[in-house]
Short mmCIF file of C-alpha atoms in Angstrom, two decimals:
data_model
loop_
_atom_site.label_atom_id
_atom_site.label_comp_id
_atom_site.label_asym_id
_atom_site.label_seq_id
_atom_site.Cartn_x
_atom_site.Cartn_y
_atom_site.Cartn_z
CA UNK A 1 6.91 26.60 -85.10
CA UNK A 2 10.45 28.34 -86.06
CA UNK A 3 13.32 25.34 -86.62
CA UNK A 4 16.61 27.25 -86.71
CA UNK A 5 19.37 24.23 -87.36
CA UNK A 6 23.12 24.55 -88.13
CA UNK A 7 22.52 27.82 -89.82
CA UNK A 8 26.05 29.37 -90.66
CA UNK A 9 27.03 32.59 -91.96
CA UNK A 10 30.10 34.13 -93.55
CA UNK A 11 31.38 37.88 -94.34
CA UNK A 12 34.44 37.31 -96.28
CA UNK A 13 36.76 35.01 -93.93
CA UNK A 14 34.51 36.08 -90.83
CA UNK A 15 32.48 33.42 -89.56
CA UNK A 16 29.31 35.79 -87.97
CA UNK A 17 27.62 32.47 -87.06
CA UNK A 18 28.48 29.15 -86.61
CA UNK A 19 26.32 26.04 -86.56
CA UNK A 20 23.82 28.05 -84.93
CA UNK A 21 20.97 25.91 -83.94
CA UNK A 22 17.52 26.96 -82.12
CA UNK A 23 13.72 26.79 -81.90
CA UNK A 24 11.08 29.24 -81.35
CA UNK A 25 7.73 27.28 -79.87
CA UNK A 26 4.04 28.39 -80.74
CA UNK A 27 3.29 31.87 -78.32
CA UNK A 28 6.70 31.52 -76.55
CA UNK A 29 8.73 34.37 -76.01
CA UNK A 30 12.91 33.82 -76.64
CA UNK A 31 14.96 35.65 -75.96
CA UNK A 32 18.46 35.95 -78.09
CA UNK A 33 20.97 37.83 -76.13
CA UNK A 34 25.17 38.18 -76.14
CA UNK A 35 27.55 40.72 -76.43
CA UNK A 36 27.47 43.01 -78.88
CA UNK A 37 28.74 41.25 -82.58
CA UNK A 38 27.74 37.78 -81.14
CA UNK A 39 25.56 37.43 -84.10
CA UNK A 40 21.87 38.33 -82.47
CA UNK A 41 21.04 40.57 -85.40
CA UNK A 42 22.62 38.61 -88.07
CA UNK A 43 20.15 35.58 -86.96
CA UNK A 44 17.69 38.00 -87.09
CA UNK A 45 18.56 38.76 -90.98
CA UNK A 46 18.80 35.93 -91.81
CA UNK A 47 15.14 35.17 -90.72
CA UNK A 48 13.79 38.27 -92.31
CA UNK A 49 15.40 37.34 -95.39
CA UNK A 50 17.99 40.27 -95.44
CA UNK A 51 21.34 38.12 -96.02
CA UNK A 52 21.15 34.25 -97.05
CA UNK A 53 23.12 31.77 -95.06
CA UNK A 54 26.13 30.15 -96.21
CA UNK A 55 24.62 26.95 -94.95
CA UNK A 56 22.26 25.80 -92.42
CA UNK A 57 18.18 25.47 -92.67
CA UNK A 58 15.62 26.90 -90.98
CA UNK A 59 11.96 26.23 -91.53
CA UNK A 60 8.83 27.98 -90.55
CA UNK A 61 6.06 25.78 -89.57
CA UNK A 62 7.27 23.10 -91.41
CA UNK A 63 8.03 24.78 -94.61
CA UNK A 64 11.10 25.85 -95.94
CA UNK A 65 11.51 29.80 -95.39
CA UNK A 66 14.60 29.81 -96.95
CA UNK A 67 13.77 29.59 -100.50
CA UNK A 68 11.60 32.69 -99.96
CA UNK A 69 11.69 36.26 -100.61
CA UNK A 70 11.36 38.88 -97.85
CA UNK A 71 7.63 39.32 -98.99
CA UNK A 72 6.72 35.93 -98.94
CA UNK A 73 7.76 35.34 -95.16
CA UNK A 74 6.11 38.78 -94.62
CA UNK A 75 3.03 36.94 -96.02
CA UNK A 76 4.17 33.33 -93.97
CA UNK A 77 3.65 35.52 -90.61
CA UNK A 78 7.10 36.91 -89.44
CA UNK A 79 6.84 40.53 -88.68
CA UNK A 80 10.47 41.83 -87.39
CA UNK A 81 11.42 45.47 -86.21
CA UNK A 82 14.68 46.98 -86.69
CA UNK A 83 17.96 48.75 -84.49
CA UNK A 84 16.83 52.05 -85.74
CA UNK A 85 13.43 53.47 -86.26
CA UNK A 86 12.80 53.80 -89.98
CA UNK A 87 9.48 55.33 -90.28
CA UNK A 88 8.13 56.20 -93.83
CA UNK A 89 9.51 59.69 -94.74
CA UNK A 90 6.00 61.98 -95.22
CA UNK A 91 3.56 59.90 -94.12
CA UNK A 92 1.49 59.89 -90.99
CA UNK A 93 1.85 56.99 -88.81
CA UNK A 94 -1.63 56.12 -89.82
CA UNK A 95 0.07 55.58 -93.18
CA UNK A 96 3.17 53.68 -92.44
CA UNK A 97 0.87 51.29 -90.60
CA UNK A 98 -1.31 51.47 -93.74
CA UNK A 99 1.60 50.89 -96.24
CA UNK A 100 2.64 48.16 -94.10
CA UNK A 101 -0.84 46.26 -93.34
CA UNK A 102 -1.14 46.12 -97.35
CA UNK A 103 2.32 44.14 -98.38
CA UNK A 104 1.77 42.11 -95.49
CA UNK A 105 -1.74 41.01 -96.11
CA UNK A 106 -2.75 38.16 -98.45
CA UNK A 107 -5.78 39.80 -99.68
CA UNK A 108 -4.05 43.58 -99.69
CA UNK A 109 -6.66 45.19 -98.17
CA UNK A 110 -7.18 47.62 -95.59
CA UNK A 111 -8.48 47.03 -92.49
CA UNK A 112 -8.83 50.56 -90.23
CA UNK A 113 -10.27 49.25 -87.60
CA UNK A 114 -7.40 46.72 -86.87
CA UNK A 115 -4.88 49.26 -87.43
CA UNK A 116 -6.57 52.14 -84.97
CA UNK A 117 -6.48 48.89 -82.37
CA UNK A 118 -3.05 48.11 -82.73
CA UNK A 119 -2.25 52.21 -82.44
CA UNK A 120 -4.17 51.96 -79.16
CA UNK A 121 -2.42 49.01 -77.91
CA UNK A 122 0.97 50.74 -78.95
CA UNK A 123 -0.16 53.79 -77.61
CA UNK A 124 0.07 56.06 -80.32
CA UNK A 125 -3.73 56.54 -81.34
CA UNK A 126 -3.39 60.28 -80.33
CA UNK A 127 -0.43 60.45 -82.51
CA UNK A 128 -2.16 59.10 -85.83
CA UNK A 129 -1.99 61.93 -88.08
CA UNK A 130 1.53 63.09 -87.12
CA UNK A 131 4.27 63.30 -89.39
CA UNK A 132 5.85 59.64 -88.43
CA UNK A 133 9.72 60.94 -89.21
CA UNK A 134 9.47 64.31 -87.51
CA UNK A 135 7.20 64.72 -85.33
CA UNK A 136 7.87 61.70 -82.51
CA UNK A 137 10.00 61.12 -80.30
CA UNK A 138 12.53 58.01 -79.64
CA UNK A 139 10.03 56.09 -77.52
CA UNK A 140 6.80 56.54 -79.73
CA UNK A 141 9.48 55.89 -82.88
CA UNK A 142 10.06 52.61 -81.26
CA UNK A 143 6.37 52.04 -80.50
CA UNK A 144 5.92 52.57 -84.18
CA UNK A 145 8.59 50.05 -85.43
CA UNK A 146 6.60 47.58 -83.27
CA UNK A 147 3.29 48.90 -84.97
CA UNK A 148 4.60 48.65 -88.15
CA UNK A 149 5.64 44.76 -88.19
CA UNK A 150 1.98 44.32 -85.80
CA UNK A 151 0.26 45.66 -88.77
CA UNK A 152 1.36 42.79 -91.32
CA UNK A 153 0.00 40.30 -88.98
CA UNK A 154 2.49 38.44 -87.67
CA UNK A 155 2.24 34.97 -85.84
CA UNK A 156 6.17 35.14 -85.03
CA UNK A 157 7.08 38.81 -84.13
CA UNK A 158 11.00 39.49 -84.19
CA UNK A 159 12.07 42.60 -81.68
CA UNK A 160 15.84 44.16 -82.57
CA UNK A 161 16.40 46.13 -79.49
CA UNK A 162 13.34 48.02 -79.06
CA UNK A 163 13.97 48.87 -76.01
CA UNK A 164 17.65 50.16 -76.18
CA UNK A 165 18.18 54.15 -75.40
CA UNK A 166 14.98 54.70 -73.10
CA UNK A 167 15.41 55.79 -69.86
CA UNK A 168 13.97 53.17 -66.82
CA UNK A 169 10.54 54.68 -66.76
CA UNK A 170 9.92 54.46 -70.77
CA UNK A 171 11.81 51.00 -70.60
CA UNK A 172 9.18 49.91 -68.03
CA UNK A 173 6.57 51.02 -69.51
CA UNK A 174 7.51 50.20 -72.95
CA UNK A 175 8.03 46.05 -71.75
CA UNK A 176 4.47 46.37 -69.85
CA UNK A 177 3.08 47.44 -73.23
CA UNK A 178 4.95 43.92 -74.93
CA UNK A 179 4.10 41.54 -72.52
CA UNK A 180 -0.05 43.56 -73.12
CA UNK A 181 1.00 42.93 -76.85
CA UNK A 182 2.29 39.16 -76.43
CA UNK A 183 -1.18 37.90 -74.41
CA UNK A 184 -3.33 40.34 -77.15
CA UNK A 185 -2.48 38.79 -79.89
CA UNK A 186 -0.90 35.19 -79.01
CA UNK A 187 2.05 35.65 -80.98
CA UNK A 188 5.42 34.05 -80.78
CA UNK A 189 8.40 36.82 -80.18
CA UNK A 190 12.32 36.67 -80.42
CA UNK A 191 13.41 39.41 -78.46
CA UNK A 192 16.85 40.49 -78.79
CA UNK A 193 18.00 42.85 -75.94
CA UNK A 194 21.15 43.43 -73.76
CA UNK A 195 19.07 44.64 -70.67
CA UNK A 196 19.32 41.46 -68.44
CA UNK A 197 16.50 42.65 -66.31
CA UNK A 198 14.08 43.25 -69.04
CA UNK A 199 14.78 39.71 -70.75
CA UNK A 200 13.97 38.23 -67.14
CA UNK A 201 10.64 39.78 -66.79
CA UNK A 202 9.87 39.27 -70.48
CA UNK A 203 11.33 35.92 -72.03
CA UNK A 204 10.10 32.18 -71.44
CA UNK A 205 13.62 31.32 -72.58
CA UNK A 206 16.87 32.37 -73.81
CA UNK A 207 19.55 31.51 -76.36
CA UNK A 208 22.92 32.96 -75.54
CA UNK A 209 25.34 34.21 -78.34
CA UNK A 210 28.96 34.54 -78.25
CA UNK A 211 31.32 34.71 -81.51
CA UNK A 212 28.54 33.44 -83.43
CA UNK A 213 27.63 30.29 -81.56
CA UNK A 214 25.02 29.27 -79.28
CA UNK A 215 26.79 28.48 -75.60
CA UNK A 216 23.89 28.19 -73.56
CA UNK A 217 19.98 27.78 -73.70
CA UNK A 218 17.26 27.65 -71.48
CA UNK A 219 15.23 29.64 -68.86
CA UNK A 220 16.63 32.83 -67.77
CA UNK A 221 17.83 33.13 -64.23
CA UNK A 222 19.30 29.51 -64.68
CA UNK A 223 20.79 30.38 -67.57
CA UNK A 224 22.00 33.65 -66.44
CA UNK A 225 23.97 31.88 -63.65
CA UNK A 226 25.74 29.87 -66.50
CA UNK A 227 29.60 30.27 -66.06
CA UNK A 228 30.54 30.25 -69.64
CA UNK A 229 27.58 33.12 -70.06
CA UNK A 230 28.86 35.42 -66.84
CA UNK A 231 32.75 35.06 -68.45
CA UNK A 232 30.92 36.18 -71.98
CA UNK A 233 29.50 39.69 -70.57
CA UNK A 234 32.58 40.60 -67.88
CA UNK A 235 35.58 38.16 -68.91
CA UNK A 236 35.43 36.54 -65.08
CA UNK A 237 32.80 33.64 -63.66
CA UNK A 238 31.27 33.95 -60.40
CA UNK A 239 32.91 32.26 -57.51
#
């Protein structure tokens, strides 16, 4: 599905990735994790079409995403969230999913009934005609990014943290509402997130980040026992 190879990227003389090189499979969830500045969110940009790539490819169903605009890989099927909440400033949340199902649809149109289902399945039906910058607070923000990049229609959904700042009850609930997400709509998802428990219960796989490169892959608790990936979160392996 997503064919991330040798993709490289440079800021000046720092190298923020390095021959990174990764796959997403159809309906899988990945997870990317790292220390912070490992390069999780510059992959991430890179995929959106934020920054370009000093070299590397990466291909989307076969095609060649790189070439394309941010809109057009809106329109291939890769719905991301961001870090921060950045709801549309007056509008209703109704609206930013409304604003959002249009440039991410083919056709433009609007389909209400799909977006009231994806504010159920977010949670935030009751919360429709609030003011989406003012009147919410950090967990239904979050629930919004995630309705926001649902409402383009996304086959590969791309998760920045969604679940950083909540306390363990909102995070719980908040990854049961995912995983409801995931099975709904049978979408691929890169999840980055530094919460080792919550990329254990959510992701298939993961890809581990560390100055930019990839040094380890594969399914969590295996990889999570890694050496090189225990000395990359506390500087010391286990004995």
């Amino acid at each position: 599905m997503l064919n991330v190879k040798d993709l490289s990227v440079n800021f000046g003389g720092v190298k923020a990735l390095q021959n990174v090189s990764f796959d997403v499979h159809p309906q899988e969830v990945l997870g990317l994790v790292g220390p912070n500045g490992a390069g999780k969110t510059t992959s991430f940009n890179v995929l959106s079409g934020v920054i370009t790539p000093t070299s590397g490819e990466v291909t989307y169903n076969g095609e060649d995403i790189l070439k394309s605009s941010m809109h057009q890989r809106v329109m291939h099927g890769i719905g991301r969230t961001f870090q921060i909440p950045q709801p549309m400033h007056e509008l209703t949340v109704r609206e930013n999913l409304i604003v959002a199902q249009r440039f991410g649809r083919v056709d433009g149109k609007i389909d209400h009934a799909r977006i009231d289902e994806i504010l159920q399945s977010v949670n935030l039906l009751h919360k429709s005609e609030s003011d989406a910058a003012n009147e919410l607070a950090l967990t239904e923000r979050k629930a919004l990014e995630v309705a926001k990049a649902l409402a383009t229609e996304p086959s590969l959904l791309m998760l920045d943290e969604v679940l950083a700042g909540l306390e363990t009850t909102s995070k719980k609930l908040f990854m049961q509402t995912l995983k409801d997400i995931h099975q709904t709509y049978s979408l691929s998802m890169i999840v980055i997130e530094h919460d080792i428990e919550t990329i254990m219960n959510l992701c298939d796989r993961v890809v581990v980040f560390n100055f930019g490169q990839v040094i380890a892959e594969g399914e969590p608790e295996e990889t999570f026992r890694n050496p090189e990936v225990v000395r990359s979160y506390t500087g010391e392996a286990h004995s």
